[in-house]
Short mmCIF file of C-alpha atoms and ligand atoms in Angstrom, two decimals:
data_model
loop_
_atom_site.label_atom_id
_atom_site.label_comp_id
_atom_site.label_asym_id
_atom_site.label_seq_id
_atom_site.Cartn_x
_atom_site.Cartn_y
_atom_site.Cartn_z
CA MET A 1 -58.17 174.44 -28.30
CA THR A 2 -61.71 172.72 -28.30
CA ALA A 3 -64.06 173.80 -26.62
CA THR A 4 -65.96 171.96 -23.43
CA THR A 5 -68.46 173.91 -23.18
CA THR A 6 -70.59 176.84 -24.72
CA MET A 7 -71.73 179.32 -23.69
CA LEU A 8 -75.06 181.02 -25.97
CA ILE A 9 -76.28 184.67 -24.41
CA LEU A 10 -79.49 185.26 -26.72
CA GLY A 11 -79.92 189.07 -26.12
CA ALA A 12 -76.31 189.62 -25.42
CA SER A 13 -76.80 193.28 -25.92
CA GLY A 14 -78.87 193.57 -22.52
CA ASP A 15 -78.55 194.82 -19.44
CA LEU A 16 -78.55 191.85 -17.78
CA THR A 17 -75.56 190.40 -20.49
CA ARG A 18 -73.16 193.66 -19.38
CA ARG A 19 -74.75 193.99 -15.88
CA LEU A 20 -74.56 191.05 -14.42
CA LEU A 21 -74.03 187.53 -16.72
CA LEU A 22 -70.17 188.55 -17.69
CA PRO A 23 -69.70 189.73 -13.63
CA GLY A 24 -70.43 187.29 -12.66
CA ILE A 25 -67.66 185.18 -15.14
CA GLY A 26 -65.82 187.49 -13.80
CA SER A 27 -66.43 186.25 -10.35
CA LEU A 28 -65.50 182.91 -10.54
CA ILE A 29 -62.28 183.33 -11.66
CA ALA A 30 -61.45 186.26 -9.25
CA GLY A 31 -62.88 184.23 -6.32
CA GLY A 32 -64.26 181.14 -7.32
CA GLU A 33 -62.75 177.52 -6.15
CA ASP A 34 -60.09 175.01 -8.34
CA SER A 35 -63.59 173.62 -9.16
CA ASP A 36 -64.88 176.73 -10.65
CA LEU A 37 -61.48 177.18 -12.84
CA GLU A 38 -62.09 173.85 -13.96
CA LEU A 39 -65.98 174.43 -15.23
CA LEU A 40 -64.36 177.74 -16.97
CA GLN A 41 -61.77 175.93 -18.44
CA GLY A 42 -62.70 175.59 -22.59
CA LEU A 43 -65.34 177.45 -22.22
CA LYS A 44 -66.44 179.40 -24.95
CA LEU A 45 -68.68 182.98 -24.55
CA ILE A 46 -70.87 183.38 -27.52
CA GLY A 47 -72.84 186.76 -27.40
CA SER A 48 -76.20 186.75 -29.95
CA GLY A 49 -78.25 189.55 -31.09
CA ARG A 50 -80.51 191.24 -33.89
CA SER A 51 -78.25 194.31 -33.63
CA GLU A 52 -74.61 194.44 -35.56
CA HIS A 53 -71.71 193.92 -33.41
CA SER A 54 -68.00 193.48 -33.81
CA ASP A 55 -66.38 189.94 -32.27
CA ASP A 56 -64.15 192.83 -30.85
CA GLU A 57 -66.68 194.80 -29.58
CA TRP A 58 -67.81 191.43 -27.53
CA ARG A 59 -63.96 190.37 -26.62
CA GLN A 60 -64.07 194.67 -25.30
CA GLU A 61 -66.70 193.84 -23.27
CA VAL A 62 -65.51 190.19 -21.73
CA ARG A 63 -62.80 191.62 -21.25
CA ASP A 64 -63.85 194.87 -18.92
CA ALA A 65 -66.39 193.07 -17.13
CA PHE A 66 -64.12 190.77 -16.25
CA GLY A 67 -61.11 193.67 -16.04
CA ASP A 68 -64.13 195.31 -13.47
CA ALA A 69 -64.28 192.48 -10.90
CA ASP A 70 -60.36 191.79 -10.27
CA ALA A 71 -60.23 188.69 -13.05
CA SER A 72 -56.84 188.39 -14.80
CA GLY A 73 -54.59 186.10 -16.26
CA ASP A 74 -54.71 183.03 -18.15
CA LEU A 75 -58.57 181.75 -17.91
CA ALA A 76 -59.56 185.02 -18.50
CA ASP A 77 -57.76 185.57 -21.78
CA ALA A 78 -58.33 182.94 -22.91
CA LEU A 79 -62.61 183.30 -22.41
CA VAL A 80 -61.60 186.67 -23.56
CA GLY A 81 -59.67 185.55 -26.31
CA ASP A 82 -62.10 182.92 -28.27
CA ALA A 83 -65.29 184.19 -27.13
CA GLU A 84 -67.43 185.35 -30.37
CA TYR A 85 -70.62 187.79 -31.13
CA VAL A 86 -73.26 186.20 -33.77
CA VAL A 87 -75.47 188.27 -35.26
CA GLY A 88 -78.79 187.36 -35.41
CA ASP A 89 -82.28 186.58 -34.58
CA PRO A 90 -83.00 183.77 -31.71
CA THR A 91 -86.76 183.48 -33.22
CA SER A 92 -85.46 182.98 -36.69
CA LYS A 93 -84.82 179.53 -37.17
CA ASP A 94 -82.72 179.47 -40.54
CA ASP A 95 -80.56 182.21 -38.43
CA PHE A 96 -80.64 179.59 -35.17
CA ALA A 97 -78.67 176.91 -37.20
CA ARG A 98 -76.69 179.21 -38.24
CA LEU A 99 -75.79 180.36 -34.50
CA LEU A 100 -75.10 176.79 -33.74
CA GLU A 101 -72.92 175.85 -36.84
CA HIS A 102 -70.42 177.93 -33.98
CA VAL A 103 -71.07 176.04 -31.11
CA GLU A 104 -68.73 173.69 -29.46
CA GLY A 105 -69.41 170.64 -26.54
CA ASP A 106 -72.12 171.01 -24.38
CA LEU A 107 -74.29 173.38 -24.56
CA VAL A 108 -75.87 176.16 -22.62
CA VAL A 109 -78.56 178.52 -23.75
CA TYR A 110 -78.85 181.57 -21.65
CA PHE A 111 -81.97 183.63 -22.00
CA ALA A 112 -80.72 187.03 -21.77
CA LEU A 113 -84.33 188.27 -23.64
CA PRO A 114 -87.54 190.42 -23.07
CA PRO A 115 -89.66 187.22 -22.00
CA SER A 116 -92.31 188.23 -24.43
CA VAL A 117 -89.47 186.67 -27.00
CA VAL A 118 -88.70 182.95 -25.32
CA VAL A 119 -91.90 181.14 -25.79
CA LYS A 120 -91.02 182.18 -29.12
CA VAL A 121 -87.08 181.02 -29.14
CA ALA A 122 -88.12 177.80 -27.46
CA ALA A 123 -90.87 176.05 -30.45
CA VAL A 124 -87.41 177.59 -32.59
CA LEU A 125 -85.31 174.77 -30.07
CA GLN A 126 -88.17 172.48 -30.55
CA ALA A 127 -87.84 172.58 -34.60
CA ILE A 128 -83.86 171.89 -34.71
CA ASP A 129 -81.14 169.92 -33.47
CA LEU A 130 -79.47 170.66 -30.57
CA PRO A 131 -75.98 169.04 -29.19
CA GLU A 132 -77.24 166.26 -26.88
CA HIS A 133 -75.96 168.18 -24.21
CA THR A 134 -77.64 171.26 -23.84
CA VAL A 135 -78.85 172.91 -20.89
CA LEU A 136 -81.06 175.85 -20.75
CA ALA A 137 -80.83 179.16 -18.49
CA LEU A 138 -84.27 182.00 -17.73
CA GLU A 139 -84.82 184.45 -16.84
CA LYS A 140 -88.17 185.44 -13.85
CA PRO A 141 -90.85 185.84 -14.62
CA PHE A 142 -90.85 182.50 -15.55
CA GLY A 143 -95.44 182.99 -18.38
CA ASP A 144 -97.34 186.42 -16.65
CA ASP A 145 -99.50 184.03 -14.66
CA ALA A 146 -99.87 180.89 -13.52
CA GLU A 147 -101.71 179.35 -17.46
CA GLY A 148 -98.21 181.12 -19.27
CA ALA A 149 -95.93 179.78 -17.02
CA ALA A 150 -97.93 176.21 -17.09
CA HIS A 151 -97.52 177.20 -21.10
CA LEU A 152 -93.45 177.63 -20.98
CA ASN A 153 -93.51 174.68 -18.95
CA ASP A 154 -94.47 172.90 -21.41
CA GLU A 155 -93.13 174.57 -23.97
CA LEU A 156 -89.59 173.72 -23.25
CA ALA A 157 -89.85 170.77 -21.71
CA LYS A 158 -90.64 169.67 -25.31
CA VAL A 159 -86.46 170.68 -26.10
CA VAL A 160 -84.99 169.13 -22.93
CA PRO A 161 -85.73 167.98 -19.65
CA GLU A 162 -86.51 169.92 -16.52
CA ASP A 163 -83.00 169.42 -14.57
CA ARG A 164 -81.45 170.28 -17.37
CA ILE A 165 -83.52 173.67 -17.17
CA HIS A 166 -82.60 176.21 -15.09
CA ARG A 167 -85.15 179.17 -13.78
CA VAL A 168 -82.85 181.35 -12.34
CA ASP A 169 -83.93 183.72 -9.36
CA HIS A 170 -80.14 185.20 -8.05
CA PHE A 171 -82.16 186.47 -4.83
CA LEU A 172 -81.49 182.14 -3.80
CA ALA A 173 -77.81 182.80 -4.10
CA HIS A 174 -78.36 185.79 -1.75
CA ARG A 175 -75.85 185.12 1.28
CA ALA A 176 -78.97 186.25 3.84
CA ALA A 177 -81.01 183.03 2.13
CA LEU A 178 -78.13 180.84 2.06
CA ALA A 179 -77.29 182.25 5.89
CA MET A 180 -81.17 181.70 6.31
CA LEU A 181 -80.73 177.78 4.97
CA ALA A 182 -77.59 177.17 7.17
CA MET A 183 -78.77 178.88 10.37
CA ARG A 184 -81.92 176.93 10.30
CA PHE A 185 -80.53 173.70 10.42
CA ASN A 186 -77.58 173.53 12.15
CA ASN A 187 -78.08 176.59 14.82
CA ARG A 188 -79.00 174.47 18.24
CA LEU A 189 -80.65 178.32 19.37
CA LEU A 190 -82.96 179.01 16.00
CA GLU A 191 -83.64 174.78 15.45
CA ARG A 192 -85.52 175.13 18.53
CA SER A 193 -87.20 178.06 18.18
CA TRP A 194 -88.38 178.73 13.92
CA SER A 195 -92.34 177.95 14.01
CA ALA A 196 -94.53 179.14 15.68
CA GLU A 197 -94.34 178.55 18.65
CA ASP A 198 -91.82 180.89 19.50
CA VAL A 199 -91.84 183.21 16.73
CA GLU A 200 -94.69 186.32 16.64
CA ARG A 201 -94.35 187.78 12.36
CA VAL A 202 -91.97 187.60 9.76
CA GLU A 203 -91.34 190.41 7.91
CA ILE A 204 -89.19 189.64 4.23
CA VAL A 205 -88.48 193.27 2.87
CA TYR A 206 -87.07 193.90 0.40
CA ASP A 207 -86.45 198.73 -0.99
CA GLU A 208 -84.51 200.02 -2.30
CA GLN A 209 -83.87 203.67 -3.39
CA LEU A 210 -84.05 204.10 -6.60
CA GLY A 211 -86.66 204.95 -9.04
CA LEU A 212 -87.70 203.34 -11.89
CA GLU A 213 -84.72 205.07 -14.31
CA GLY A 214 -85.60 204.46 -17.71
CA ARG A 215 -87.46 200.32 -17.12
CA ALA A 216 -91.21 201.61 -18.00
CA GLY A 217 -91.03 199.15 -21.05
CA TYR A 218 -91.24 196.29 -18.60
CA TYR A 219 -91.65 197.79 -14.60
CA ASP A 220 -94.77 199.56 -15.86
CA GLY A 221 -96.03 195.90 -17.23
CA ALA A 222 -95.30 194.84 -13.68
CA GLY A 223 -94.95 196.65 -11.16
CA ALA A 224 -93.63 195.99 -7.32
CA LEU A 225 -95.91 192.92 -7.06
CA LYS A 226 -94.80 191.28 -9.59
CA ASP A 227 -90.77 192.46 -10.50
CA MET A 228 -90.14 191.45 -6.39
CA LEU A 229 -92.95 189.31 -4.98
CA GLN A 230 -94.17 186.69 -6.67
CA SER A 231 -90.44 186.38 -7.68
CA HIS A 232 -87.52 187.09 -5.35
CA LEU A 233 -89.16 187.09 -1.83
CA LEU A 234 -91.63 183.79 -2.19
CA GLN A 235 -88.75 182.43 -3.09
CA VAL A 236 -86.87 183.57 0.09
CA LEU A 237 -89.80 182.69 2.76
CA ALA A 238 -89.58 178.87 1.23
CA VAL A 239 -86.06 178.52 2.56
CA SER A 240 -87.55 180.54 5.53
CA THR A 241 -90.35 177.71 5.90
CA ALA A 242 -89.77 174.90 4.38
CA GLU A 243 -88.89 171.50 6.16
CA GLU A 244 -85.60 170.05 6.87
CA PRO A 245 -84.37 168.36 4.25
CA LEU A 246 -82.67 165.50 4.13
CA ALA A 247 -80.19 166.41 1.84
CA PHE A 248 -78.82 170.15 0.17
CA ASP A 249 -79.23 168.53 -3.42
CA ALA A 250 -81.23 169.46 -6.21
CA GLU A 251 -84.36 166.79 -5.82
CA HIS A 252 -84.98 166.94 -2.03
CA LEU A 253 -84.32 170.58 -1.07
CA ARG A 254 -86.19 171.65 -4.45
CA ASP A 255 -88.72 169.23 -2.82
CA ALA A 256 -88.85 171.22 0.79
CA LEU A 257 -89.00 174.10 -0.80
CA ALA A 258 -92.15 173.05 -3.28
CA THR A 259 -93.87 172.21 -0.31
CA ALA A 260 -93.34 175.53 1.15
CA LEU A 261 -95.07 177.14 -1.51
CA GLN A 262 -98.01 174.91 -2.69
CA ALA A 263 -98.87 175.95 2.10
CA THR A 264 -98.02 178.89 1.10
CA ARG A 265 -102.07 180.96 0.76
CA VAL A 266 -102.68 185.03 1.72
CA TRP A 267 -103.48 185.77 4.74
CA PRO A 268 -107.20 184.60 5.76
CA HIS A 269 -107.11 185.24 8.97
CA GLY A 270 -107.97 189.38 9.80
CA PRO A 271 -106.00 192.48 9.57
CA VAL A 272 -102.10 191.78 9.54
CA PHE A 273 -102.35 195.36 8.29
CA PRO A 274 -102.77 198.68 10.86
CA GLY A 275 -106.19 200.64 9.38
CA THR A 276 -107.08 197.72 6.87
CA ASP A 277 -108.33 194.05 7.29
CA ARG A 278 -107.26 193.56 3.52
CA PRO A 279 -104.02 191.62 3.47
CA SER A 280 -102.83 193.70 0.86
CA ARG A 281 -101.94 197.45 0.27
CA ARG A 282 -100.32 199.49 -2.63
CA ALA A 283 -99.09 202.89 -3.62
CA ARG A 284 -97.15 204.54 -5.55
CA TYR A 285 -94.12 207.02 -5.17
CA THR A 286 -94.52 210.58 -6.25
CA ALA A 287 -91.86 213.54 -7.02
CA GLY A 288 -89.65 214.09 -4.51
CA GLU A 289 -85.55 213.87 -3.50
CA VAL A 290 -84.07 210.60 -2.58
CA ASP A 291 -80.11 210.29 -1.42
CA GLY A 292 -80.01 214.12 -3.22
CA LYS A 293 -81.62 212.82 -6.52
CA ARG A 294 -84.72 214.63 -7.82
CA LEU A 295 -87.24 212.44 -8.89
CA PRO A 296 -90.01 213.28 -10.87
CA SER A 297 -93.35 211.19 -10.08
CA TYR A 298 -93.53 207.90 -10.71
CA ALA A 299 -96.89 208.64 -13.45
CA ASP A 300 -94.95 212.02 -15.02
CA GLU A 301 -92.30 209.79 -15.87
CA ASP A 302 -90.73 208.57 -19.36
CA GLY A 303 -93.44 205.67 -20.67
CA VAL A 304 -95.53 205.51 -18.55
CA ASP A 305 -99.02 204.97 -18.19
CA PRO A 306 -100.49 206.63 -15.06
CA ASP A 307 -103.75 205.34 -15.80
CA ARG A 308 -102.65 201.95 -15.74
CA GLY A 309 -101.87 202.10 -11.94
CA THR A 310 -99.30 200.07 -11.67
CA GLU A 311 -97.67 199.93 -8.13
CA THR A 312 -93.62 200.60 -6.82
CA LEU A 313 -94.51 199.98 -3.66
CA ALA A 314 -96.20 196.85 -2.46
CA GLU A 315 -96.64 194.39 1.14
CA ILE A 316 -98.37 191.41 1.23
CA ALA A 317 -99.35 188.99 3.94
CA LEU A 318 -99.56 185.04 3.84
CA GLU A 319 -99.18 181.97 5.95
CA VAL A 320 -98.07 179.26 5.48
CA ALA A 321 -100.10 176.80 6.26
CA THR A 322 -98.10 173.53 7.70
CA PRO A 323 -97.62 172.92 11.13
CA ARG A 324 -94.67 174.74 12.32
CA TRP A 325 -96.12 178.00 11.08
CA ALA A 326 -99.98 177.74 10.83
CA GLY A 327 -101.02 181.08 12.33
CA VAL A 328 -97.78 183.30 11.87
CA PRO A 329 -98.20 186.01 9.35
CA PHE A 330 -95.31 186.04 6.73
CA VAL A 331 -95.04 190.20 5.77
CA LEU A 332 -93.43 190.40 2.13
CA ARG A 333 -92.70 193.68 1.02
CA SER A 334 -91.00 195.96 -1.70
CA GLY A 335 -90.74 199.82 -2.65
CA LYS A 336 -88.65 202.35 -5.36
CA ALA A 337 -87.73 205.67 -4.24
CA ILE A 338 -87.84 204.62 -0.37
CA GLY A 339 -85.85 207.63 1.42
CA SER A 340 -84.65 204.92 4.42
CA PRO A 341 -84.23 201.20 2.84
CA ARG A 342 -84.65 197.62 4.67
CA ASN A 343 -83.71 195.21 3.05
CA GLU A 344 -84.28 192.10 4.95
CA ILE A 345 -85.15 188.99 6.47
CA ALA A 346 -86.79 190.13 10.06
CA ALA A 347 -88.14 187.62 12.36
CA GLU A 348 -89.30 188.70 15.83
CA PHE A 349 -90.50 186.22 18.83
CA ARG A 350 -93.15 186.12 20.79
CA PRO A 351 -92.91 187.35 24.73
CA VAL A 352 -91.71 184.57 27.17
CA ARG A 353 -94.62 182.74 28.50
CA THR A 354 -94.38 184.04 32.57
CA ARG A 355 -91.79 186.17 34.25
CA PRO A 356 -91.12 186.42 37.47
CA GLU A 357 -92.43 189.02 40.12
CA GLY A 358 -90.22 191.93 40.30
CA GLN A 359 -89.19 191.52 36.06
CA ARG A 360 -89.92 194.51 34.54
CA GLY A 361 -89.71 193.52 30.52
CA SER A 362 -88.06 195.73 28.57
CA GLY A 363 -90.91 196.36 26.10
CA GLN A 364 -88.89 195.54 23.07
CA PRO A 365 -89.91 192.32 21.22
CA GLU A 366 -86.58 189.87 20.37
CA ARG A 367 -85.39 190.38 17.33
CA LEU A 368 -83.97 188.09 14.13
CA VAL A 369 -82.38 189.93 10.84
CA LEU A 370 -80.75 188.81 7.93
CA GLY A 371 -80.06 191.49 6.25
CA PHE A 372 -79.51 191.17 2.18
CA LYS A 373 -77.32 194.26 1.72
CA PRO A 374 -74.81 194.67 3.70
CA PRO A 375 -74.97 190.68 4.74
CA ARG A 376 -75.30 190.33 7.89
CA VAL A 377 -77.04 189.29 11.28
CA GLU A 378 -78.21 191.01 13.93
CA MET A 379 -80.37 189.66 17.26
CA ARG A 380 -82.36 191.63 19.15
CA PHE A 381 -82.33 189.64 23.18
CA THR A 382 -83.24 190.83 25.86
CA SER A 383 -80.83 191.23 28.74
CA GLY A 384 -80.36 193.20 32.24
CA GLY A 385 -78.26 193.53 35.72
CA GLY A 386 -77.29 198.42 33.95
CA ASP A 387 -78.10 199.96 37.33
CA MET A 388 -81.68 198.94 37.91
CA PRO A 389 -80.64 194.79 38.57
CA PHE A 390 -84.21 193.21 37.89
CA GLU A 391 -84.65 195.40 35.11
CA LEU A 392 -85.43 193.94 31.25
CA GLU A 393 -83.37 196.24 28.57
CA PRO A 394 -82.43 194.73 25.22
CA VAL A 395 -79.26 194.03 23.64
CA GLU A 396 -78.54 193.87 19.77
CA VAL A 397 -75.51 192.36 18.32
CA THR A 398 -75.08 192.55 14.35
CA GLY A 399 -71.90 190.84 12.88
CA ALA A 400 -71.43 189.96 9.42
CA LEU A 401 -72.38 187.41 7.15
CA PRO A 402 -69.62 185.32 5.67
CA ARG A 403 -68.69 186.81 2.91
CA SER A 404 -67.48 185.50 -1.24
CA GLY A 405 -66.42 186.77 -4.07
CA VAL A 406 -68.28 184.88 -6.11
CA THR A 407 -71.11 187.51 -7.02
CA GLU A 408 -75.18 186.30 -7.12
CA TYR A 409 -74.79 185.63 -10.66
CA GLY A 410 -72.11 183.84 -10.62
CA GLU A 411 -73.24 181.13 -8.15
CA VAL A 412 -75.99 181.44 -10.16
CA LEU A 413 -73.32 180.48 -13.17
CA ARG A 414 -71.88 178.25 -11.37
CA GLY A 415 -75.01 176.07 -11.17
CA ILE A 416 -75.86 176.20 -14.58
CA LEU A 417 -72.28 175.12 -16.21
CA GLY A 418 -71.38 172.47 -13.59
CA ASP A 419 -75.21 171.40 -14.42
CA ASP A 420 -76.27 171.68 -10.69
CA PRO A 421 -80.27 172.77 -10.68
CA THR A 422 -80.08 172.71 -7.05
CA LEU A 423 -80.63 176.87 -6.62
CA SER A 424 -82.92 177.16 -10.28
CA ILE A 425 -87.28 177.27 -9.99
CA ARG A 426 -88.50 174.45 -10.34
CA GLY A 427 -91.39 174.39 -13.09
CA ASP A 428 -94.02 173.65 -10.38
CA VAL A 429 -92.81 176.39 -8.26
CA ALA A 430 -92.32 178.72 -10.38
CA VAL A 431 -96.33 178.01 -11.88
CA ARG A 432 -97.33 177.91 -8.16
CA CYS A 433 -96.45 181.48 -7.29
CA TRP A 434 -98.08 182.88 -10.06
CA GLU A 435 -100.49 181.09 -8.07
CA ILE A 436 -100.34 182.19 -4.55
CA VAL A 437 -99.93 185.84 -5.47
CA GLN A 438 -103.13 185.92 -7.69
CA PRO A 439 -105.96 186.72 -5.75
CA VAL A 440 -103.73 189.94 -4.51
CA LEU A 441 -103.76 190.44 -8.54
CA ASP A 442 -107.63 190.29 -8.69
CA ALA A 443 -108.43 191.90 -5.10
CA TRP A 444 -106.00 195.38 -7.20
CA ALA A 445 -107.83 194.29 -10.38
CA SER A 446 -111.49 194.48 -8.39
CA GLY A 447 -109.86 197.57 -6.64
CA ASP A 448 -110.94 197.12 -3.26
CA VAL A 449 -107.32 197.72 -2.70
CA PRO A 450 -106.65 201.53 -2.75
CA LEU A 451 -103.27 202.74 -4.12
CA GLU A 452 -101.72 205.12 -2.50
CA GLU A 453 -99.71 207.56 -2.61
CA TYR A 454 -95.84 208.59 -0.77
CA GLN A 455 -93.77 210.73 -1.73
CA ALA A 456 -90.86 210.19 -3.42
CA GLY A 457 -87.57 210.08 0.08
CA SER A 458 -90.23 209.07 2.37
CA ASP A 459 -90.26 205.37 3.34
CA GLY A 460 -93.62 205.11 1.84
CA PRO A 461 -97.42 205.92 3.06
CA ALA A 462 -98.06 207.26 6.59
CA GLY A 463 -98.89 204.60 8.80
CA TRP A 464 -97.64 202.45 6.97
CA SER A 465 -94.23 200.82 9.01
CA ALA A 466 -94.13 197.25 8.46
CA ARG A 467 -91.53 197.61 11.37
P1 LIG B 1 -83.47 193.84 -22.33
O1 LIG B 1 -84.76 194.77 -22.66
O2 LIG B 1 -82.31 194.59 -22.54
O3 LIG B 1 -82.80 193.19 -23.84
C1 LIG B 1 -82.22 192.77 -24.56
C2 LIG B 1 -82.24 192.19 -25.59
O4 LIG B 1 -82.49 191.43 -26.28
C3 LIG B 1 -81.74 193.15 -26.53
O5 LIG B 1 -81.12 194.24 -25.95
C4 LIG B 1 -82.56 192.87 -27.73
O6 LIG B 1 -81.33 192.33 -28.28
C5 LIG B 1 -82.66 191.55 -27.14
N1 LIG B 1 -84.50 191.79 -28.39
C6 LIG B 1 -85.20 192.14 -27.83
N2 LIG B 1 -86.16 192.67 -28.26
C7 LIG B 1 -86.04 191.63 -28.90
C8 LIG B 1 -87.26 190.53 -30.03
N3 LIG B 1 -88.09 191.50 -29.65
N4 LIG B 1 -86.72 189.57 -30.55
C9 LIG B 1 -85.14 188.75 -30.45
N5 LIG B 1 -85.05 189.79 -29.29
C10 LIG B 1 -84.53 190.73 -28.96
O7 LIG B 1 -83.05 192.58 -21.41
P2 LIG B 1 -82.05 192.31 -20.19
O8 LIG B 1 -80.90 192.67 -20.37
O9 LIG B 1 -82.74 194.03 -18.83
O10 LIG B 1 -83.14 191.04 -19.22
C11 LIG B 1 -83.45 190.06 -20.20
C12 LIG B 1 -83.94 189.37 -19.24
O11 LIG B 1 -83.44 189.55 -17.54
C13 LIG B 1 -85.33 189.34 -18.68
O12 LIG B 1 -86.34 188.02 -19.20
C14 LIG B 1 -85.72 190.58 -18.05
O13 LIG B 1 -86.66 190.45 -17.04
C15 LIG B 1 -84.68 188.80 -16.81
N6 LIG B 1 -83.94 189.96 -15.90
C16 LIG B 1 -83.18 191.88 -16.40
C17 LIG B 1 -82.82 192.16 -15.30
C18 LIG B 1 -81.87 193.50 -15.23
O14 LIG B 1 -81.14 193.44 -13.87
N7 LIG B 1 -81.46 194.14 -16.62
C19 LIG B 1 -82.37 191.57 -14.18
C20 LIG B 1 -83.00 190.27 -13.91
C21 LIG B 1 -83.78 189.78 -14.61
P3 LIG B 1 -80.73 191.88 -30.36
O15 LIG B 1 -81.54 194.05 -30.17
O16 LIG B 1 -79.48 193.06 -30.05
O17 LIG B 1 -81.30 191.56 -30.88
#
């Protein structure tokens, strides 16, 4: 069979490929639509890396990942059978030229590589003849700061046009993020109340129980702010705050998200976090037990330089200074080694303006929560009519969000293979997200914001609860 598209995964021996990319393809086979299966027809999967690896080993990895995703049948067999592994250094022009000899049809180059290597490969791609239809897929972080992201954009633009560059942020494919986009513009209740008029505060939180998990090489140079808030959680903020796009296509949706982020800035209006007037705080974990597992202090983890002061928990407050949202604090938070992790977008509504005499308040703000894990919607609203007929009481309702058999990475790959960048990050947005957090990074670098401590297995430093 002649392939119609080759997906060339650079860095295929790495963690991302094994844990997320190959299972993502498997999920498209197992749980995708007919159109997904068409996208995969004739796909040739080439894995590549510098370390020795045979075709058979690679095929076995693809087969295993498909098996884990319950992907079987003729299509899965064909993809496994056609897969190849080509050993080579992607930063070498000669090696890359040899790699291209194995490519058939259109080309998708997936950079599953450490970020420092990506710019070097982009330079190689500029110096080489690529198939006419070539698409690039990149992983965050996109550069180290706004300047680095802009430089990366310039280098990539010399290879292919912007609409064929997929900067991946799989949080845009999370059910909660997609549900946010669906609910805001299609739900009469929410459409009316989703603004500063009714919403008092929004928290976008993604905590996890996991500690460092041996990833000091990457994480100790990044920390929670760069790893989670600057990238994933800002994208979630954008889908939560953007104005309604004219259409859910690459041009209009991405314009709307970019405008929301252009209007986003570090909270300028005074205290948001109790006990401090700073709009950010940071902490790192000390030894403790999470979910029955003992974790050493972050500072004692292998490969960590404790003097670097890398935070494992970060909270920042932002304002989206648009007519819709000005004056509402958006708190972004993410932490590792958290005992009872929250993963959600939680909006708290303002109290009603007046209340008939004789009705006493429930004392609890009304809330809408869209949960990441498990994907769910929760509402707390004020009701009454129990034993005391005019006493108000909160009622909580929870429902599962529609599920999909396709994983977030399956969704990402659907966009990449289908040449649809709607859910990928545009170059200007990659730069903007660095600009938004730069004042926080500067404040931290100047020592203005203390690095606090929390015990692994707790929910953060005492008095920090964002709830
Ligand atoms: P790894 O650190 O596992 O590296 C992937 C592969 O890159 C390695 O197996 C190695 O293969 C190759 N490589 C490493 N150094 C070099 C070098 N100097 N020159 C050429 N090739 C090199 O990365 P991950 O798989 O964890 O991540 C890949 C990308 O995805 C990163 O940008 C990361 O930030 C991003 N990402 C990762 C996630 C994850 O969960 N892992 C989640 C979200 C994003 P070989 O030695 O065979 O050449």
